[in-house]
Amino acid sequence: MAKIRITQIKSVIDRNERQKKTIEALGLKKINHSVEVEATPAIIGMVRKVNHLVAIESI
């Protein structure tokens, strides 16, 4: 599997609880925090749900 880097670029303040929990499940904690994860179908689906809050780049 390919790896991707996910970076939180917007705040989760004033977002619904589901989006907050998705960001937390991705391992992101605050703005400009990045994580490197395997590009599994589950991760891709989570990223699509919060794509307005994160930036994605291939590694």
Tab-separated table of C-alpha atoms in Angstrom:
chain	number	residue	atom	x	y	z
A	1	MET	CA	0.000	0.000	0.000
A	2	ALA	CA	1.051	3.564	-0.642
A	3	LYS	CA	1.581	5.966	2.213
A	4	ILE	CA	-0.035	9.374	2.433
A	5	ARG	CA	0.619	12.379	4.644
A	6	ILE	CA	-2.497	13.997	6.112
A	7	THR	CA	-2.198	17.511	7.554
A	8	GLN	CA	-4.956	19.301	9.423
A	9	ILE	CA	-5.322	22.782	7.921
A	10	LYS	CA	-8.550	24.007	9.531
A	11	SER	CA	-9.966	23.945	13.031
A	12	VAL	CA	-12.641	21.524	14.217
A	13	ILE	CA	-14.259	24.218	16.328
A	14	ASP	CA	-17.894	24.678	15.313
A	15	ARG	CA	-17.901	21.388	13.339
A	16	ASN	CA	-20.289	18.553	14.064
A	17	GLU	CA	-19.248	15.796	16.462
A	18	ARG	CA	-18.838	13.222	13.704
A	19	GLN	CA	-16.203	15.322	11.924
A	20	LYS	CA	-14.366	15.951	15.210
A	21	LYS	CA	-14.209	12.225	15.925
A	22	THR	CA	-13.035	11.467	12.380
A	23	ILE	CA	-10.161	13.950	12.722
A	24	GLU	CA	-9.271	12.384	16.082
A	25	ALA	CA	-9.434	8.867	14.589
A	26	LEU	CA	-7.011	9.921	11.861
A	27	GLY	CA	-4.535	10.828	14.624
A	28	LEU	CA	-4.664	14.593	14.129
A	29	LYS	CA	-4.582	16.825	17.187
A	30	LYS	CA	-4.229	20.451	16.119
A	31	ILE	CA	-3.792	22.674	13.089
A	32	ASN	CA	-0.628	21.958	11.031
A	33	HIS	CA	-0.218	18.546	12.709
A	34	SER	CA	0.655	15.819	10.185
A	35	VAL	CA	0.465	12.040	10.251
A	36	GLU	CA	1.735	9.462	7.770
A	37	VAL	CA	-0.596	6.513	7.246
A	38	GLU	CA	-1.167	3.658	4.811
A	39	ALA	CA	-3.685	4.525	2.102
A	40	THR	CA	-6.251	1.850	2.984
A	41	PRO	CA	-9.873	2.114	1.817
A	42	ALA	CA	-10.951	2.945	5.383
A	43	ILE	CA	-8.471	5.824	5.681
A	44	ILE	CA	-9.388	7.155	2.228
A	45	GLY	CA	-13.066	7.167	3.202
A	46	MET	CA	-12.329	9.035	6.437
A	47	VAL	CA	-10.279	11.627	4.553
A	48	ARG	CA	-13.103	12.180	2.064
A	49	LYS	CA	-15.508	12.961	4.911
A	50	VAL	CA	-13.238	15.728	6.245
A	51	ASN	CA	-11.467	16.796	3.043
A	52	HIS	CA	-12.378	20.449	3.723
A	53	LEU	CA	-10.338	20.308	6.970
A	54	VAL	CA	-7.227	18.449	5.794
A	55	ALA	CA	-4.557	18.455	3.080
A	56	ILE	CA	-3.346	15.194	1.573
A	57	GLU	CA	-0.091	14.403	-0.204
A	58	SER	CA	1.423	11.155	-1.463
A	59	ILE	CA	4.739	9.993	-0.100
